Short mmCIF file of C-alpha atoms and ligand atoms in Angstrom, two decimals:
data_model
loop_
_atom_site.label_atom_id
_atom_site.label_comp_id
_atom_site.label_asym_id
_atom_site.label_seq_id
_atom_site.Cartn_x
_atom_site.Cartn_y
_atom_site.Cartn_z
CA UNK N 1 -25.00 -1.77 10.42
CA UNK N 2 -21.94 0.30 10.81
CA UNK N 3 -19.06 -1.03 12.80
CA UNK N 4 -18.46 0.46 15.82
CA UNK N 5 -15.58 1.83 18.39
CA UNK N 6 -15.60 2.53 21.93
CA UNK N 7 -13.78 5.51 22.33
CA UNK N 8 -13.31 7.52 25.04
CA UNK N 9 -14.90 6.02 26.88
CA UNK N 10 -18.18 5.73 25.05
CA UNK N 11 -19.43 3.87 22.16
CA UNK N 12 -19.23 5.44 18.26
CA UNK N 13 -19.45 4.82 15.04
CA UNK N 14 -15.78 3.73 13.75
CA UNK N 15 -16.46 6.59 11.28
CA UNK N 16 -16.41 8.88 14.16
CA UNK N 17 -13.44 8.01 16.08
CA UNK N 18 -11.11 9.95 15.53
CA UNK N 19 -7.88 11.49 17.29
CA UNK N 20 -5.97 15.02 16.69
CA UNK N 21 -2.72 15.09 15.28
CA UNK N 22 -0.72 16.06 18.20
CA UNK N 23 -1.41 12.87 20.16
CA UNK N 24 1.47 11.68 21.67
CA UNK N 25 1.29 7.81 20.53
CA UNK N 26 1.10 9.00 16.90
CA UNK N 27 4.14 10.31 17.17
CA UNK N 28 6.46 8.43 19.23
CA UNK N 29 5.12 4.49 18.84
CA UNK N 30 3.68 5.10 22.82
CA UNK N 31 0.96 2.76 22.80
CA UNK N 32 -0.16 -0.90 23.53
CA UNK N 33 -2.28 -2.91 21.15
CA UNK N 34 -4.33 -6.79 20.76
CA UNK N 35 -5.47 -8.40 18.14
CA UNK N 36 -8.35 -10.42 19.11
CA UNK N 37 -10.92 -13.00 16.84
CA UNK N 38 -14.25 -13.10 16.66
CA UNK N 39 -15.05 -16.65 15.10
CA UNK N 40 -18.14 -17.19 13.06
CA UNK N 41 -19.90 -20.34 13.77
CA UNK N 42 -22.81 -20.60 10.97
CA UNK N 43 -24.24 -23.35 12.20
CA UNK N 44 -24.91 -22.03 15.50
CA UNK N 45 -25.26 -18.81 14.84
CA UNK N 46 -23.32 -17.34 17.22
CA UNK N 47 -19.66 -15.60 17.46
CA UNK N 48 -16.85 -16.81 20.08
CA UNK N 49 -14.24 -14.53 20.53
CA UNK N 50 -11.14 -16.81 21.58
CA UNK N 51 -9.45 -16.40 24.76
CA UNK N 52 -10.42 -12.63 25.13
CA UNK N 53 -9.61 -12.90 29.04
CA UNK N 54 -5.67 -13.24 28.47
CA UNK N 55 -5.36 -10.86 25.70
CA UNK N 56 -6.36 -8.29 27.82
CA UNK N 57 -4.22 -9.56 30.33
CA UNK N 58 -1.06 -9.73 28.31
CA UNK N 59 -2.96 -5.39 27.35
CA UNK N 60 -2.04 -4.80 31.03
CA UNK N 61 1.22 -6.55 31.11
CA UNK N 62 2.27 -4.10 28.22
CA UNK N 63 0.77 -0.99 29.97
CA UNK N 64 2.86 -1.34 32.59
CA UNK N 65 5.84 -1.37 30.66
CA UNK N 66 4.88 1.73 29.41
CA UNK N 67 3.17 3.39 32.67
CA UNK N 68 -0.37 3.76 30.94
CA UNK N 69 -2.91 3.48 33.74
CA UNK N 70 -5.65 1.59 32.03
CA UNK N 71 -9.15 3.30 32.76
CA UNK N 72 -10.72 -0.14 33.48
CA UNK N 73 -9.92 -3.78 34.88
CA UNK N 74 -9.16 -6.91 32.51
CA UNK N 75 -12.77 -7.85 33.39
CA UNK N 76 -14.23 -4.68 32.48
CA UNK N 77 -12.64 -4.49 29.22
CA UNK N 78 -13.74 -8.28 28.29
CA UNK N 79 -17.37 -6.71 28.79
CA UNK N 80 -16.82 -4.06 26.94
CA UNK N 81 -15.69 -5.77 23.96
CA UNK N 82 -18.39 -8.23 23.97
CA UNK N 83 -20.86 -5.45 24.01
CA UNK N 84 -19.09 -3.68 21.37
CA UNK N 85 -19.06 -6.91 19.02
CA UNK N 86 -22.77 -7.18 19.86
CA UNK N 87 -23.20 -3.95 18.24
CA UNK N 88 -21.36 -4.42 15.07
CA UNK N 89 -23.39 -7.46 14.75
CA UNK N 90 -21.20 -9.20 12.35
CA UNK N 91 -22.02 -12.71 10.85
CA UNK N 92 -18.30 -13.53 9.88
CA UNK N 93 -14.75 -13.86 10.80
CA UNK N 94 -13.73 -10.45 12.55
CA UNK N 95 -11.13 -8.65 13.97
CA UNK N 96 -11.24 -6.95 17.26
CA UNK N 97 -8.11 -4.32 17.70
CA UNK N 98 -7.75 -2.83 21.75
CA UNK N 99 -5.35 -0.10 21.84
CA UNK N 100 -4.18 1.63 25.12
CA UNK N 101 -2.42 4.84 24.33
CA UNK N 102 -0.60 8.13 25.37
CA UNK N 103 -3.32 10.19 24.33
CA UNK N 104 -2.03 13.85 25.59
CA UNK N 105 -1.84 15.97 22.39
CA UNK N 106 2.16 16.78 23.35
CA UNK N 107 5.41 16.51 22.59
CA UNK N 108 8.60 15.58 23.85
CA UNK N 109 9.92 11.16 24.19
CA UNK N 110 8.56 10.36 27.42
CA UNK N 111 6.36 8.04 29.32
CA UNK N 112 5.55 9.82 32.01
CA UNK N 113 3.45 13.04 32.77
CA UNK N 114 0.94 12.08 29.92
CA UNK N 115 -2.63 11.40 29.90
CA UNK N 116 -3.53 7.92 28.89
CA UNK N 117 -6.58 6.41 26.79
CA UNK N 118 -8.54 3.20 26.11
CA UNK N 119 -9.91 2.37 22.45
CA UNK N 120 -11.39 -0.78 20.63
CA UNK N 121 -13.07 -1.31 17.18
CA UNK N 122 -14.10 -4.56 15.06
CA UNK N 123 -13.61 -5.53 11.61
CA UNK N 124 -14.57 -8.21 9.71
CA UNK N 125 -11.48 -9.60 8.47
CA UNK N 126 -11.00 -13.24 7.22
CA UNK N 127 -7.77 -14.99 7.18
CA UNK N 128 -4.38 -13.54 7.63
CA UNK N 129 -2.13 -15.63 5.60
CA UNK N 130 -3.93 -16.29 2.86
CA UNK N 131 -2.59 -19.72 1.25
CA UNK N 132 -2.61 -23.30 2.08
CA UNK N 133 1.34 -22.86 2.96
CA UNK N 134 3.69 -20.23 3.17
CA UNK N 135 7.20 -19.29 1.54
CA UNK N 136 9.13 -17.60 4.00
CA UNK N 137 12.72 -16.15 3.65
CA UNK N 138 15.10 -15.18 6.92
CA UNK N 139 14.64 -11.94 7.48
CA UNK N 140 18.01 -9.22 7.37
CA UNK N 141 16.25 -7.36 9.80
CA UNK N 142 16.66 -8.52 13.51
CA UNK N 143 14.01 -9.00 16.51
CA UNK N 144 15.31 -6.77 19.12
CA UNK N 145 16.73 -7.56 22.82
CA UNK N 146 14.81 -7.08 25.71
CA UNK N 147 17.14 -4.20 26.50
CA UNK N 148 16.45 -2.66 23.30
CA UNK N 149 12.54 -2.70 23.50
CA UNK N 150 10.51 -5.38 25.04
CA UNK N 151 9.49 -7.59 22.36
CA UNK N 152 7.05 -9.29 24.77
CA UNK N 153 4.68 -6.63 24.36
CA UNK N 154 2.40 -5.50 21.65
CA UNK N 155 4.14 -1.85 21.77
CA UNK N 156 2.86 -0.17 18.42
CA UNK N 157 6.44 1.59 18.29
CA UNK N 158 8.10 -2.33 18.06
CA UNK N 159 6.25 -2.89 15.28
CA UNK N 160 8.18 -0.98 12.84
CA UNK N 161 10.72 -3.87 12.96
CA UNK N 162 7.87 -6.04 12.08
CA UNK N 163 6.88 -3.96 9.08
CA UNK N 164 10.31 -3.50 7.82
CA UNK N 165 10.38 -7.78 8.11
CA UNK N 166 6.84 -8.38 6.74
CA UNK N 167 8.02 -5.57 3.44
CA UNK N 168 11.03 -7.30 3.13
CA UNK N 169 9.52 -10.21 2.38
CA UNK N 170 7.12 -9.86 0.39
CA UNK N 171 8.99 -7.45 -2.00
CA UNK N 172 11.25 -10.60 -2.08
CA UNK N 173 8.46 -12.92 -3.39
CA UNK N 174 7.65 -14.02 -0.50
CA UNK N 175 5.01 -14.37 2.26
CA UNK N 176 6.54 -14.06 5.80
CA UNK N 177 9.91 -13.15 6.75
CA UNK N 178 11.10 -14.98 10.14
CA UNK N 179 13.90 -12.81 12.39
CA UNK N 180 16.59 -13.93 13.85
CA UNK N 181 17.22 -13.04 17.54
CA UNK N 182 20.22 -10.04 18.30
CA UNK N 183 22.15 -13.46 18.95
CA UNK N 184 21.55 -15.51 15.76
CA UNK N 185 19.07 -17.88 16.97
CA UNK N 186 15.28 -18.04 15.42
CA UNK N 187 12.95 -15.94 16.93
CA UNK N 188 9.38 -15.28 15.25
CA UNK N 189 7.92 -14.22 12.15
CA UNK N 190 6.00 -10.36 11.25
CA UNK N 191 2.91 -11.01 13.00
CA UNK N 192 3.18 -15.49 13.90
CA UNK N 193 5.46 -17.35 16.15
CA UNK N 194 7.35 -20.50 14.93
CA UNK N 195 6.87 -24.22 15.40
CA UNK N 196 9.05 -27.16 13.91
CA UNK N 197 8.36 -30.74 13.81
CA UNK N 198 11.38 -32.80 14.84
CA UNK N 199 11.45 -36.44 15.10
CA UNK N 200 7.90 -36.45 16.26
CA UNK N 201 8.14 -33.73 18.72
CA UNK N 202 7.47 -30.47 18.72
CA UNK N 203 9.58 -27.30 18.89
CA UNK N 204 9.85 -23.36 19.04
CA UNK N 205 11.97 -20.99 20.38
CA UNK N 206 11.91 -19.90 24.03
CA UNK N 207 10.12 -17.13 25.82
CA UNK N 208 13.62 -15.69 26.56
CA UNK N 209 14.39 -15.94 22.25
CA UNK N 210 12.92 -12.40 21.52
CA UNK N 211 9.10 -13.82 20.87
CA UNK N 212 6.00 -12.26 21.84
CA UNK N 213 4.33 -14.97 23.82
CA UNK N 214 1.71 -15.84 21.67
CA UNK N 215 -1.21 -16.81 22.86
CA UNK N 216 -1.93 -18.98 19.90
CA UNK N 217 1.14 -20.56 20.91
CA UNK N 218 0.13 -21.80 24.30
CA UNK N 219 -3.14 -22.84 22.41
CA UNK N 220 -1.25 -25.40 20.41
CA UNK N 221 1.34 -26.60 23.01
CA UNK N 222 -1.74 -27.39 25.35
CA UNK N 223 -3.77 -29.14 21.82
CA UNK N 224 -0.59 -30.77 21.13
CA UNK N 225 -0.13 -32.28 24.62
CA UNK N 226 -3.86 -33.27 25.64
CA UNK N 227 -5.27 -34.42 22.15
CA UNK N 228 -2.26 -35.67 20.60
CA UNK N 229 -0.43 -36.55 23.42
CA UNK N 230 2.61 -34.50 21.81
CA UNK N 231 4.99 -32.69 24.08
CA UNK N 232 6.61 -28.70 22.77
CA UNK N 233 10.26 -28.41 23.57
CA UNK N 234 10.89 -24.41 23.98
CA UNK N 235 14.41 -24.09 23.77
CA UNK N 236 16.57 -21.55 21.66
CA UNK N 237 16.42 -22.98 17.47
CA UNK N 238 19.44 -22.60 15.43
CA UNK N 239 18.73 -21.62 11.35
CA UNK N 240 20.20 -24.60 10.18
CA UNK N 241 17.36 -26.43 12.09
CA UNK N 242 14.56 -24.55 9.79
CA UNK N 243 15.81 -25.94 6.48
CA UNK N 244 15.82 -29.68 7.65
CA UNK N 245 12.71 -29.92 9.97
CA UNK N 246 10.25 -32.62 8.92
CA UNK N 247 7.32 -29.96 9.51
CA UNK N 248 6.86 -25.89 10.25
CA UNK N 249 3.92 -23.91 10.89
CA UNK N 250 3.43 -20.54 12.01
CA UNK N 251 1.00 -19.20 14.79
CA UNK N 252 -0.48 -16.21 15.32
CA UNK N 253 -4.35 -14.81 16.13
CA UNK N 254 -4.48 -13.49 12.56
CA UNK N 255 -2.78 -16.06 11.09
CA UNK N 256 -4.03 -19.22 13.03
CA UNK N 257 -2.37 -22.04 12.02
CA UNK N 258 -0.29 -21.52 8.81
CA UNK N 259 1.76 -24.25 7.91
CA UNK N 260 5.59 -23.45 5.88
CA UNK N 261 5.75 -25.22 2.47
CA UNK N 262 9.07 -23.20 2.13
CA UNK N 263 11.83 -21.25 3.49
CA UNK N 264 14.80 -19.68 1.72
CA UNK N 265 13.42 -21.56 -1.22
CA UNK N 266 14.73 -25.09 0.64
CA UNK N 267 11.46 -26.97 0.70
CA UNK N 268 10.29 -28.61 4.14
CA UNK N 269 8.67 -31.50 4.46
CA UNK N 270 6.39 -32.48 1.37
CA UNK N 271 5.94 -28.92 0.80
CA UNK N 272 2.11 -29.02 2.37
CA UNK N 273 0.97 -28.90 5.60
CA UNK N 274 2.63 -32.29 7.00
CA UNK N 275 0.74 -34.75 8.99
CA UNK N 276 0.99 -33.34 12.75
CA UNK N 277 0.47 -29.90 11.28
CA UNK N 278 -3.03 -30.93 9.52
CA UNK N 279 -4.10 -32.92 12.73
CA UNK N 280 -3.15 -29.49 15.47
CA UNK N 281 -5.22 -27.05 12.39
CA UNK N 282 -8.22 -29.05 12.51
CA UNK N 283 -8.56 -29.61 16.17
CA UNK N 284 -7.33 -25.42 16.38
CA UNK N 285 -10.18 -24.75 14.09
CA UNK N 286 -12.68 -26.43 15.63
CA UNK N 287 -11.39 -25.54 19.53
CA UNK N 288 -11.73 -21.86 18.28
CA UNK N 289 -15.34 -21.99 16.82
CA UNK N 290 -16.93 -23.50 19.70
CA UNK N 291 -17.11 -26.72 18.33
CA UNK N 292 -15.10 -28.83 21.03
CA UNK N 293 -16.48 -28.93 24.40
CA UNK N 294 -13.84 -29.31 26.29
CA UNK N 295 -12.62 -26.24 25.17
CA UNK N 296 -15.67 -23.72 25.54
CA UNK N 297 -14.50 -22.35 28.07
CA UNK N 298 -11.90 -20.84 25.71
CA UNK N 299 -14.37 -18.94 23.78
CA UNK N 300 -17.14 -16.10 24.44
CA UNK N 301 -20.03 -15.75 23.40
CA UNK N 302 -21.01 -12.54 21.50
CA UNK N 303 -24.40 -13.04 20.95
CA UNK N 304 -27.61 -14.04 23.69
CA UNK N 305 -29.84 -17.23 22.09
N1 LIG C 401 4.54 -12.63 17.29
C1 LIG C 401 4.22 -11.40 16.89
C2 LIG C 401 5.31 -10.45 16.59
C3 LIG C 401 2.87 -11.03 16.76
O1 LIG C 401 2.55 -9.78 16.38
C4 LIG C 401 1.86 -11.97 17.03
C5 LIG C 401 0.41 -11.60 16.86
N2 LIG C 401 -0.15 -11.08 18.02
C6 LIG C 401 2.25 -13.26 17.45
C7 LIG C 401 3.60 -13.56 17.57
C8 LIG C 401 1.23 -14.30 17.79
O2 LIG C 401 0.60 -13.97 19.00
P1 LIG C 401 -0.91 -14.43 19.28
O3 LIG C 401 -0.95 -15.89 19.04
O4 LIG C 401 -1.14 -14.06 20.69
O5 LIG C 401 -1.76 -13.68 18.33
#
């Protein structure tokens, strides 16, 4: 079965979907993307995509940033991506990747007078960061201001600051590079927001701390507070605080729950996942694969038993 896209405004083989060179987004970083799972649940049989209803919410929030009229509401694009993992039919982890775009073939740095488009595809795609805990350095490069470019939306254009970060790193020996708001203060990794474990509690920077709001994010703070009976402090995190927390972990759809053995080659913790890191991944895993019942509501079902 080959995967499959809907693009405009029908559905393709990914193979098929394809855009000319001219478009506007290609050019100038003028689009808004997701990143959305599909979890595999062998023993049921069945995929759950997790929490599809606000990722295309926080879609819309972004498109109106950057004045694209979306061709459909948040409720028609949640059925369109179910239908369109139905058709790919995948039996594993996946990827689903919504992108709303300038799609005029012109040029000229605008947002306005410009024809917009809708686009999803799937991918199977397993995990993100892939080790038991990650060695992150400080990045050099900084998350920018709100002034600058809103970094609370999935602009593709932002993300070049994320890919300069994410290079960084890794051509560093490293796995994840975390930035540093305009101010000095912690902000968020390439592609994962940041969580520390202090004295029991949990924290991570604010909304107002150059972060995307993570949706992941709001997953754990409401695990941590209902199941663990854990409160999250968002307030703004100084770099100092990184090096001496008793636990980190990073957050992110891709990455789930990736807990920090290391950063700037100071160790935290025991250099594993620490103990409230291990308890939030397990209930995480099994909240997102359908497997906790208080929590289905969370996750959609791709495929009719
Ligand atoms: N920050 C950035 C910069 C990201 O790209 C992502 C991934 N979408 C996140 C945080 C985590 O957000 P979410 O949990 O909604 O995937």
């Amino acid at each position: 079965m080959p995967p499959y896209a809907f693009f405009q405004n029908k559905f393709v083989p990914l193979a098929e979907a394809k855009i000319g060179i001219m478009t506007h987004a290609l050019h100038y970083g003028t689009a808004v993307f997701e990143g959305i799972r599909g979890n595999w649940n062998s023993e049921q049989g069945q995929m759950y995509i997790f929490r599809l209803k606000e990722h295309y919410q926080r879609l819309e929030d972004g498109c109106r940033l950057l004045k694209i009229d979306l061709p459909h509401s948040v409720d028609e694009l949640c059925q369109i991506t179910v239908e369109l993992a139905r058709k790919c039919a995948f039996r594993e982890d996946s990827y689903i990747r919504p992108l709303a775009y300038k799609s005029s073939e012109a040029l000229g740095v605008r947002l306005h007078d410009l024809d917009n488009d809708f686009l999803v595809f799937a991918i199977p795609w397993g995990r993100y960061l892939d080790m038991d805990a990650c060695k992150c350095c400080i990045s050099t490069w900084r998350r920018p201001a709100d002034s600058v470019i809103p970094p609370q939306a999935k602009i593709t254009g932002l993300y070049a600051n994320n890919a300069f970060t994410k290079t960084e790193a890794m051509e560093n020996g490293f796995d994840e590079g975390i930035m540093l708001t305009p101010d000095g203060y912690v902000s968020e990794g390439s592609g994962e927001n940041i969580f520390l474990v202090i004295n029991g509690k949990l924290v991570t920077p604010a909304t107002y701390n150059s972060i995307l709001v993570g949706i992941s994010r709001d997953t754990v703070i409401q695990l941590a507070r209902n199941e663990l009976g854990i409160d999250t402090i968002e307030r703004p995190v100084v770099r100092s605080e990184l090096y001496t927390a008793d636990e980190c972990f990073l957050t992110g759809t891709a990455a789930h729950i990736t807990p920090v053995a290391e950063i700037d080659r100071r160790q935290i913790g025991s250099g594993s996942a620490g103990e409230i890191t291990a308890r939030l991944q397990e209930l995480y895993f099994a909240v997102i694969k359908g497997n906790h019942a208080k929590y289905l509501d969370w996750c959609t079902p791709v495929y009719k038993k």
